[in-house]
Amino acid sequence: MTELIRIGQGFFEDLATTPETEARLLVDSRLTEQEFAARHADTVLKHYMSAFSFDFLREDAEFFAAAIWHYLRARGIRDLNQAEAKVSRNSLMTTRPGAGYACQAA
């Protein structure tokens, strides 16, 4: 199990380069291992294709996503509430017209 967690840590650190992705991974760690792996296989595939032009097989991406899940569960989900708050804020920012823009008086 230790090797799986170490693999998961490496992949988590690679993927969690933006606060949004990190928050989503943390929030989704509440899912079952299978649900998490199915959902984040695409996260793994997209990241490595765009960052390194490297393509994994879907099965490999699911394995790496499951390793991330094991790492997050072993680490404990101590940052989960903060992650959920980030996801909620980001969802609001993308759904409200003009959100994120400051207005200045002339």
Short mmCIF file of N, CA, C and O in Angstrom, two decimals:
data_model
loop_
_atom_site.label_atom_id
_atom_site.label_comp_id
_atom_site.label_asym_id
_atom_site.label_seq_id
_atom_site.Cartn_x
_atom_site.Cartn_y
_atom_site.Cartn_z
N MET A 1 0.83 -1.20 0.00
CA MET A 1 0.00 0.00 0.00
C MET A 1 0.86 1.26 0.00
O MET A 1 0.49 2.25 -0.57
N THR A 2 2.02 1.21 0.63
CA THR A 2 2.87 2.38 0.70
C THR A 2 3.29 2.87 -0.69
O THR A 2 3.30 4.06 -0.94
N GLU A 3 3.60 1.93 -1.57
CA GLU A 3 4.01 2.31 -2.93
C GLU A 3 2.85 2.99 -3.67
O GLU A 3 3.05 3.98 -4.37
N LEU A 4 1.65 2.47 -3.50
CA LEU A 4 0.48 3.06 -4.13
C LEU A 4 0.26 4.50 -3.64
O LEU A 4 -0.02 5.40 -4.44
N ILE A 5 0.42 4.71 -2.36
CA ILE A 5 0.26 6.06 -1.80
C ILE A 5 1.34 6.99 -2.32
O ILE A 5 1.08 8.15 -2.65
N ARG A 6 2.56 6.49 -2.44
CA ARG A 6 3.66 7.30 -2.97
C ARG A 6 3.39 7.68 -4.43
O ARG A 6 3.63 8.82 -4.84
N ILE A 7 2.88 6.75 -5.21
CA ILE A 7 2.51 7.05 -6.60
C ILE A 7 1.41 8.10 -6.62
O ILE A 7 1.47 9.07 -7.38
N GLY A 8 0.41 7.92 -5.76
CA GLY A 8 -0.69 8.88 -5.68
C GLY A 8 -0.21 10.27 -5.31
O GLY A 8 -0.70 11.27 -5.86
N GLN A 9 0.72 10.36 -4.40
CA GLN A 9 1.25 11.67 -4.00
C GLN A 9 1.92 12.37 -5.18
O GLN A 9 1.68 13.55 -5.41
N GLY A 10 2.71 11.65 -5.93
CA GLY A 10 3.37 12.24 -7.10
C GLY A 10 2.37 12.75 -8.12
O GLY A 10 2.51 13.87 -8.64
N PHE A 11 1.36 11.96 -8.41
CA PHE A 11 0.36 12.38 -9.38
C PHE A 11 -0.48 13.53 -8.84
O PHE A 11 -0.81 14.46 -9.58
N PHE A 12 -0.82 13.49 -7.55
CA PHE A 12 -1.57 14.61 -6.96
C PHE A 12 -0.78 15.90 -7.08
O PHE A 12 -1.32 16.93 -7.49
N GLU A 13 0.50 15.87 -6.74
CA GLU A 13 1.32 17.07 -6.81
C GLU A 13 1.44 17.58 -8.24
O GLU A 13 1.48 18.79 -8.46
N ASP A 14 1.48 16.69 -9.21
CA ASP A 14 1.51 17.10 -10.62
C ASP A 14 0.19 17.76 -11.03
O ASP A 14 0.19 18.77 -11.72
N LEU A 15 -0.92 17.17 -10.62
CA LEU A 15 -2.23 17.66 -11.07
C LEU A 15 -2.70 18.89 -10.32
O LEU A 15 -3.41 19.73 -10.87
N ALA A 16 -2.34 19.01 -9.06
CA ALA A 16 -2.86 20.09 -8.21
C ALA A 16 -2.07 21.39 -8.40
O ALA A 16 -1.73 22.06 -7.44
N THR A 17 -1.83 21.74 -9.64
CA THR A 17 -1.05 22.95 -9.93
C THR A 17 -1.91 24.21 -9.91
O THR A 17 -1.38 25.31 -9.87
N THR A 18 -3.22 24.04 -9.95
CA THR A 18 -4.12 25.19 -9.81
C THR A 18 -4.99 24.95 -8.59
O THR A 18 -5.32 23.81 -8.26
N PRO A 19 -5.39 26.02 -7.91
CA PRO A 19 -6.24 25.86 -6.73
C PRO A 19 -7.56 25.15 -7.06
O PRO A 19 -8.07 24.38 -6.25
N GLU A 20 -8.09 25.38 -8.25
CA GLU A 20 -9.36 24.76 -8.64
C GLU A 20 -9.23 23.25 -8.77
O GLU A 20 -10.08 22.51 -8.29
N THR A 21 -8.16 22.81 -9.42
CA THR A 21 -7.95 21.37 -9.59
C THR A 21 -7.68 20.71 -8.25
O THR A 21 -8.23 19.64 -7.94
N GLU A 22 -6.85 21.35 -7.43
CA GLU A 22 -6.57 20.80 -6.10
C GLU A 22 -7.85 20.68 -5.29
O GLU A 22 -8.12 19.64 -4.67
N ALA A 23 -8.67 21.72 -5.31
CA ALA A 23 -9.92 21.71 -4.55
C ALA A 23 -10.85 20.62 -5.05
O ALA A 23 -11.47 19.90 -4.26
N ARG A 24 -10.95 20.47 -6.36
CA ARG A 24 -11.85 19.45 -6.93
C ARG A 24 -11.39 18.05 -6.53
O ARG A 24 -12.20 17.20 -6.17
N LEU A 25 -10.07 17.79 -6.58
CA LEU A 25 -9.56 16.49 -6.17
C LEU A 25 -9.86 16.22 -4.70
O LEU A 25 -10.28 15.12 -4.33
N LEU A 26 -9.66 17.23 -3.86
CA LEU A 26 -9.93 17.07 -2.44
C LEU A 26 -11.41 16.81 -2.17
O LEU A 26 -11.76 15.90 -1.41
N VAL A 27 -12.27 17.59 -2.79
CA VAL A 27 -13.71 17.42 -2.59
C VAL A 27 -14.15 16.04 -3.10
O VAL A 27 -14.89 15.34 -2.42
N ASP A 28 -13.68 15.66 -4.25
CA ASP A 28 -14.09 14.39 -4.84
C ASP A 28 -13.51 13.18 -4.11
O ASP A 28 -13.95 12.05 -4.34
N SER A 29 -12.56 13.40 -3.22
CA SER A 29 -12.00 12.27 -2.47
C SER A 29 -13.05 11.65 -1.55
O SER A 29 -12.84 10.56 -1.02
N ARG A 30 -14.19 12.30 -1.40
CA ARG A 30 -15.30 11.72 -0.64
C ARG A 30 -16.01 10.63 -1.43
O ARG A 30 -16.76 9.84 -0.87
N LEU A 31 -15.80 10.60 -2.73
CA LEU A 31 -16.41 9.57 -3.57
C LEU A 31 -15.77 8.22 -3.25
O LEU A 31 -14.73 8.15 -2.58
N THR A 32 -16.36 7.16 -3.78
CA THR A 32 -15.71 5.86 -3.65
C THR A 32 -14.49 5.85 -4.56
O THR A 32 -14.35 6.69 -5.46
N GLU A 33 -13.61 4.90 -4.32
CA GLU A 33 -12.42 4.78 -5.15
C GLU A 33 -12.78 4.65 -6.64
O GLU A 33 -12.19 5.32 -7.49
N GLN A 34 -13.77 3.83 -6.93
CA GLN A 34 -14.16 3.62 -8.33
C GLN A 34 -14.75 4.88 -8.96
O GLN A 34 -14.46 5.20 -10.12
N GLU A 35 -15.59 5.59 -8.20
CA GLU A 35 -16.17 6.83 -8.72
C GLU A 35 -15.09 7.89 -8.96
O GLU A 35 -15.11 8.57 -9.98
N PHE A 36 -14.18 8.01 -8.01
CA PHE A 36 -13.09 8.97 -8.13
C PHE A 36 -12.23 8.65 -9.35
O PHE A 36 -11.90 9.52 -10.15
N ALA A 37 -11.86 7.37 -9.49
CA ALA A 37 -11.01 6.95 -10.60
C ALA A 37 -11.69 7.20 -11.95
O ALA A 37 -11.06 7.70 -12.89
N ALA A 38 -12.97 6.91 -12.03
CA ALA A 38 -13.71 7.13 -13.28
C ALA A 38 -13.78 8.62 -13.61
O ALA A 38 -13.60 9.03 -14.76
N ARG A 39 -14.02 9.44 -12.60
CA ARG A 39 -14.15 10.88 -12.82
C ARG A 39 -12.81 11.53 -13.17
O ARG A 39 -12.73 12.38 -14.06
N HIS A 40 -11.75 11.13 -12.48
CA HIS A 40 -10.48 11.84 -12.64
C HIS A 40 -9.50 11.18 -13.59
O HIS A 40 -8.39 11.70 -13.79
N ALA A 41 -9.90 10.09 -14.22
CA ALA A 41 -9.07 9.54 -15.29
C ALA A 41 -8.92 10.60 -16.38
O ALA A 41 -7.83 10.81 -16.93
N ASP A 42 -10.01 11.30 -16.67
CA ASP A 42 -9.94 12.38 -17.67
C ASP A 42 -9.04 13.52 -17.22
O ASP A 42 -8.34 14.12 -18.03
N THR A 43 -9.04 13.81 -15.92
CA THR A 43 -8.16 14.85 -15.39
C THR A 43 -6.71 14.47 -15.65
O THR A 43 -5.91 15.31 -16.09
N VAL A 44 -6.37 13.21 -15.38
CA VAL A 44 -5.01 12.72 -15.61
C VAL A 44 -4.67 12.78 -17.09
O VAL A 44 -3.62 13.31 -17.48
N LEU A 45 -5.57 12.26 -17.92
CA LEU A 45 -5.31 12.24 -19.37
C LEU A 45 -5.11 13.64 -19.93
O LEU A 45 -4.14 13.89 -20.67
N LYS A 46 -5.99 14.57 -19.58
CA LYS A 46 -5.89 15.94 -20.11
C LYS A 46 -4.62 16.63 -19.65
O LYS A 46 -3.95 17.31 -20.42
N HIS A 47 -4.29 16.47 -18.36
CA HIS A 47 -3.10 17.14 -17.83
C HIS A 47 -1.83 16.68 -18.54
O HIS A 47 -1.03 17.50 -18.99
N TYR A 48 -1.65 15.37 -18.63
CA TYR A 48 -0.40 14.86 -19.21
C TYR A 48 -0.34 15.05 -20.71
O TYR A 48 0.74 15.21 -21.27
N MET A 49 -1.49 15.08 -21.36
CA MET A 49 -1.48 15.36 -22.80
C MET A 49 -1.12 16.82 -23.05
O MET A 49 -0.30 17.12 -23.91
N SER A 50 -1.69 17.73 -22.27
CA SER A 50 -1.41 19.15 -22.51
C SER A 50 -0.04 19.56 -22.00
O SER A 50 0.65 20.36 -22.63
N ALA A 51 0.40 19.01 -20.87
CA ALA A 51 1.68 19.42 -20.29
C ALA A 51 2.88 18.77 -20.98
O ALA A 51 3.91 19.40 -21.15
N PHE A 52 2.72 17.50 -21.37
CA PHE A 52 3.88 16.76 -21.89
C PHE A 52 3.62 16.06 -23.22
O PHE A 52 4.47 15.31 -23.69
N SER A 53 2.44 16.26 -23.81
CA SER A 53 2.04 15.54 -25.01
C SER A 53 2.19 14.03 -24.83
O SER A 53 2.59 13.31 -25.73
N PHE A 54 1.88 13.57 -23.63
CA PHE A 54 2.00 12.17 -23.30
C PHE A 54 0.60 11.60 -23.07
O PHE A 54 -0.16 12.15 -22.28
N ASP A 55 0.30 10.53 -23.75
CA ASP A 55 -1.04 9.94 -23.67
C ASP A 55 -0.97 8.60 -22.94
O ASP A 55 -0.17 7.74 -23.29
N PHE A 56 -1.79 8.45 -21.90
CA PHE A 56 -1.93 7.19 -21.19
C PHE A 56 -3.11 6.43 -21.76
O PHE A 56 -4.03 7.01 -22.32
N LEU A 57 -3.10 5.12 -21.54
CA LEU A 57 -4.31 4.35 -21.78
C LEU A 57 -5.32 4.73 -20.71
O LEU A 57 -4.95 5.11 -19.59
N ARG A 58 -6.58 4.64 -21.02
CA ARG A 58 -7.64 4.97 -20.05
C ARG A 58 -7.48 4.14 -18.77
O ARG A 58 -7.64 4.67 -17.67
N GLU A 59 -7.17 2.87 -18.91
CA GLU A 59 -7.01 2.00 -17.74
C GLU A 59 -5.86 2.48 -16.84
O GLU A 59 -5.95 2.44 -15.63
N ASP A 60 -4.77 2.94 -17.47
CA ASP A 60 -3.64 3.46 -16.70
C ASP A 60 -4.03 4.75 -15.98
O ASP A 60 -3.68 4.95 -14.82
N ALA A 61 -4.76 5.61 -16.67
CA ALA A 61 -5.21 6.87 -16.07
C ALA A 61 -6.12 6.59 -14.88
O ALA A 61 -6.04 7.28 -13.85
N GLU A 62 -6.98 5.59 -14.99
CA GLU A 62 -7.85 5.22 -13.87
C GLU A 62 -7.03 4.69 -12.70
O GLU A 62 -7.32 4.99 -11.54
N PHE A 63 -5.99 3.91 -12.98
CA PHE A 63 -5.12 3.42 -11.91
C PHE A 63 -4.44 4.59 -11.20
O PHE A 63 -4.40 4.63 -9.96
N PHE A 64 -3.91 5.55 -11.95
CA PHE A 64 -3.24 6.69 -11.34
C PHE A 64 -4.22 7.56 -10.55
O PHE A 64 -3.89 8.07 -9.49
N ALA A 65 -5.43 7.70 -11.07
CA ALA A 65 -6.45 8.45 -10.33
C ALA A 65 -6.80 7.72 -9.03
O ALA A 65 -6.96 8.35 -7.98
N ALA A 66 -6.90 6.40 -9.08
CA ALA A 66 -7.17 5.63 -7.86
C ALA A 66 -6.03 5.77 -6.87
O ALA A 66 -6.25 5.85 -5.65
N ALA A 67 -4.80 5.84 -7.37
CA ALA A 67 -3.65 6.05 -6.48
C ALA A 67 -3.75 7.41 -5.79
O ALA A 67 -3.43 7.53 -4.60
N ILE A 68 -4.20 8.42 -6.52
CA ILE A 68 -4.42 9.74 -5.91
C ILE A 68 -5.45 9.63 -4.80
O ILE A 68 -5.28 10.18 -3.71
N TRP A 69 -6.54 8.91 -5.05
CA TRP A 69 -7.59 8.72 -4.03
C TRP A 69 -7.00 8.09 -2.78
O TRP A 69 -7.27 8.53 -1.67
N HIS A 70 -6.17 7.05 -2.95
CA HIS A 70 -5.56 6.38 -1.80
C HIS A 70 -4.65 7.34 -1.04
O HIS A 70 -4.64 7.35 0.20
N TYR A 71 -3.90 8.15 -1.76
CA TYR A 71 -3.03 9.14 -1.12
C TYR A 71 -3.85 10.13 -0.30
O TYR A 71 -3.53 10.41 0.86
N LEU A 72 -4.91 10.66 -0.91
CA LEU A 72 -5.74 11.64 -0.20
C LEU A 72 -6.40 11.03 1.03
O LEU A 72 -6.50 11.68 2.08
N ARG A 73 -6.85 9.80 0.93
CA ARG A 73 -7.48 9.14 2.07
C ARG A 73 -6.46 8.87 3.17
O ARG A 73 -6.76 9.03 4.35
N ALA A 74 -5.25 8.46 2.79
CA ALA A 74 -4.20 8.19 3.79
C ALA A 74 -3.75 9.49 4.46
O ALA A 74 -3.46 9.51 5.65
N ARG A 75 -3.71 10.55 3.70
CA ARG A 75 -3.29 11.85 4.20
C ARG A 75 -4.34 12.43 5.14
O ARG A 75 -4.04 13.26 5.98
N GLY A 76 -5.56 11.99 4.97
CA GLY A 76 -6.66 12.57 5.73
C GLY A 76 -7.18 13.75 4.94
O GLY A 76 -6.45 14.35 4.15
N ILE A 77 -8.40 14.07 5.12
CA ILE A 77 -9.02 15.12 4.31
C ILE A 77 -9.11 16.37 5.16
O ILE A 77 -10.17 16.93 5.37
N ARG A 78 -7.97 16.82 5.66
CA ARG A 78 -7.96 17.95 6.58
C ARG A 78 -8.28 19.27 5.91
O ARG A 78 -8.70 20.21 6.55
N ASP A 79 -8.07 19.34 4.61
CA ASP A 79 -8.31 20.58 3.90
C ASP A 79 -9.65 20.58 3.17
O ASP A 79 -9.92 21.45 2.35
N LEU A 80 -10.50 19.61 3.46
CA LEU A 80 -11.73 19.42 2.70
C LEU A 80 -12.67 20.62 2.78
O LEU A 80 -13.21 21.05 1.77
N ASN A 81 -12.88 21.18 3.94
CA ASN A 81 -13.79 22.32 4.06
C ASN A 81 -13.30 23.51 3.26
O ASN A 81 -14.08 24.18 2.59
N GLN A 82 -12.01 23.78 3.31
CA GLN A 82 -11.46 24.88 2.51
C GLN A 82 -11.61 24.59 1.02
O GLN A 82 -11.91 25.47 0.24
N ALA A 83 -11.39 23.35 0.64
CA ALA A 83 -11.53 22.97 -0.76
C ALA A 83 -12.96 23.15 -1.23
O ALA A 83 -13.21 23.67 -2.32
N GLU A 84 -13.93 22.74 -0.41
CA GLU A 84 -15.33 22.90 -0.78
C GLU A 84 -15.68 24.39 -0.93
O GLU A 84 -16.42 24.77 -1.83
N ALA A 85 -15.13 25.22 -0.06
CA ALA A 85 -15.39 26.67 -0.16
C ALA A 85 -14.81 27.22 -1.45
O ALA A 85 -15.45 28.04 -2.13
N LYS A 86 -13.62 26.78 -1.85
CA LYS A 86 -13.01 27.24 -3.11
C LYS A 86 -13.87 26.84 -4.31
O LYS A 86 -14.10 27.62 -5.21
N VAL A 87 -14.32 25.59 -4.29
CA VAL A 87 -15.14 25.09 -5.40
C VAL A 87 -16.43 25.90 -5.49
O VAL A 87 -16.85 26.31 -6.57
N SER A 88 -17.06 26.18 -4.35
CA SER A 88 -18.30 26.96 -4.34
C SER A 88 -18.07 28.36 -4.86
O SER A 88 -18.84 28.87 -5.67
N ARG A 89 -17.00 29.01 -4.41
CA ARG A 89 -16.68 30.36 -4.88
C ARG A 89 -16.42 30.37 -6.38
O ARG A 89 -16.91 31.23 -7.10
N ASN A 90 -15.64 29.41 -6.85
CA ASN A 90 -15.32 29.36 -8.27
C ASN A 90 -16.55 29.08 -9.11
O ASN A 90 -16.70 29.62 -10.20
N SER A 91 -17.46 28.27 -8.61
CA SER A 91 -18.70 28.00 -9.33
C SER A 91 -19.53 29.27 -9.44
O SER A 91 -20.10 29.56 -10.49
N LEU A 92 -19.59 30.03 -8.38
CA LEU A 92 -20.34 31.29 -8.41
C LEU A 92 -19.71 32.27 -9.37
O LEU A 92 -20.39 32.97 -10.10
N MET A 93 -18.39 32.32 -9.37
CA MET A 93 -17.68 33.27 -10.23
C MET A 93 -17.93 32.97 -11.71
O MET A 93 -18.01 33.87 -12.52
N THR A 94 -18.04 31.71 -12.06
CA THR A 94 -18.22 31.36 -13.46
C THR A 94 -19.67 31.40 -13.90
O THR A 94 -19.95 31.41 -15.09
N THR A 95 -20.61 31.42 -12.95
CA THR A 95 -22.02 31.41 -13.34
C THR A 95 -22.67 32.79 -13.31
O THR A 95 -23.71 32.99 -13.89
N ARG A 96 -22.06 33.75 -12.61
CA ARG A 96 -22.64 35.09 -12.53
C ARG A 96 -22.04 35.98 -13.60
O ARG A 96 -20.83 36.08 -13.72
N PRO A 97 -22.87 36.63 -14.40
CA PRO A 97 -22.34 37.54 -15.41
C PRO A 97 -21.57 38.68 -14.75
O PRO A 97 -22.02 39.24 -13.77
N GLY A 98 -20.39 38.96 -15.27
CA GLY A 98 -19.60 40.06 -14.76
C GLY A 98 -18.91 39.76 -13.47
O GLY A 98 -18.27 40.64 -12.89
N ALA A 99 -18.99 38.53 -13.00
CA ALA A 99 -18.36 38.18 -11.73
C ALA A 99 -16.86 38.27 -11.86
O ALA A 99 -16.30 37.93 -12.89
N GLY A 100 -16.23 38.72 -10.83
CA GLY A 100 -14.78 38.78 -10.83
C GLY A 100 -14.24 40.09 -11.36
O GLY A 100 -13.05 40.29 -11.40
N TYR A 101 -15.10 40.98 -11.79
CA TYR A 101 -14.64 42.25 -12.33
C TYR A 101 -14.98 43.36 -11.35
O TYR A 101 -16.10 43.47 -10.88
N ALA A 102 -14.03 44.20 -11.08
CA ALA A 102 -14.25 45.33 -10.18
C ALA A 102 -14.72 46.53 -11.01
O ALA A 102 -14.28 46.72 -12.13
N CYS A 103 -15.59 47.31 -10.45
CA CYS A 103 -16.07 48.52 -11.11
C CYS A 103 -15.39 49.71 -10.49
O CYS A 103 -15.21 49.78 -9.29
N GLN A 104 -15.05 50.66 -11.31
CA GLN A 104 -14.46 51.89 -10.82
C GLN A 104 -15.34 53.05 -11.24
O GLN A 104 -15.86 53.09 -12.34
N ALA A 105 -15.46 53.99 -10.34
CA ALA A 105 -16.21 55.21 -10.68
C ALA A 105 -15.32 56.10 -11.55
O ALA A 105 -14.11 56.15 -11.38
N ALA A 106 -15.92 56.77 -12.48
CA ALA A 106 -15.16 57.62 -13.40
C ALA A 106 -14.79 58.92 -12.78
O ALA A 106 -15.33 59.48 -11.93
#
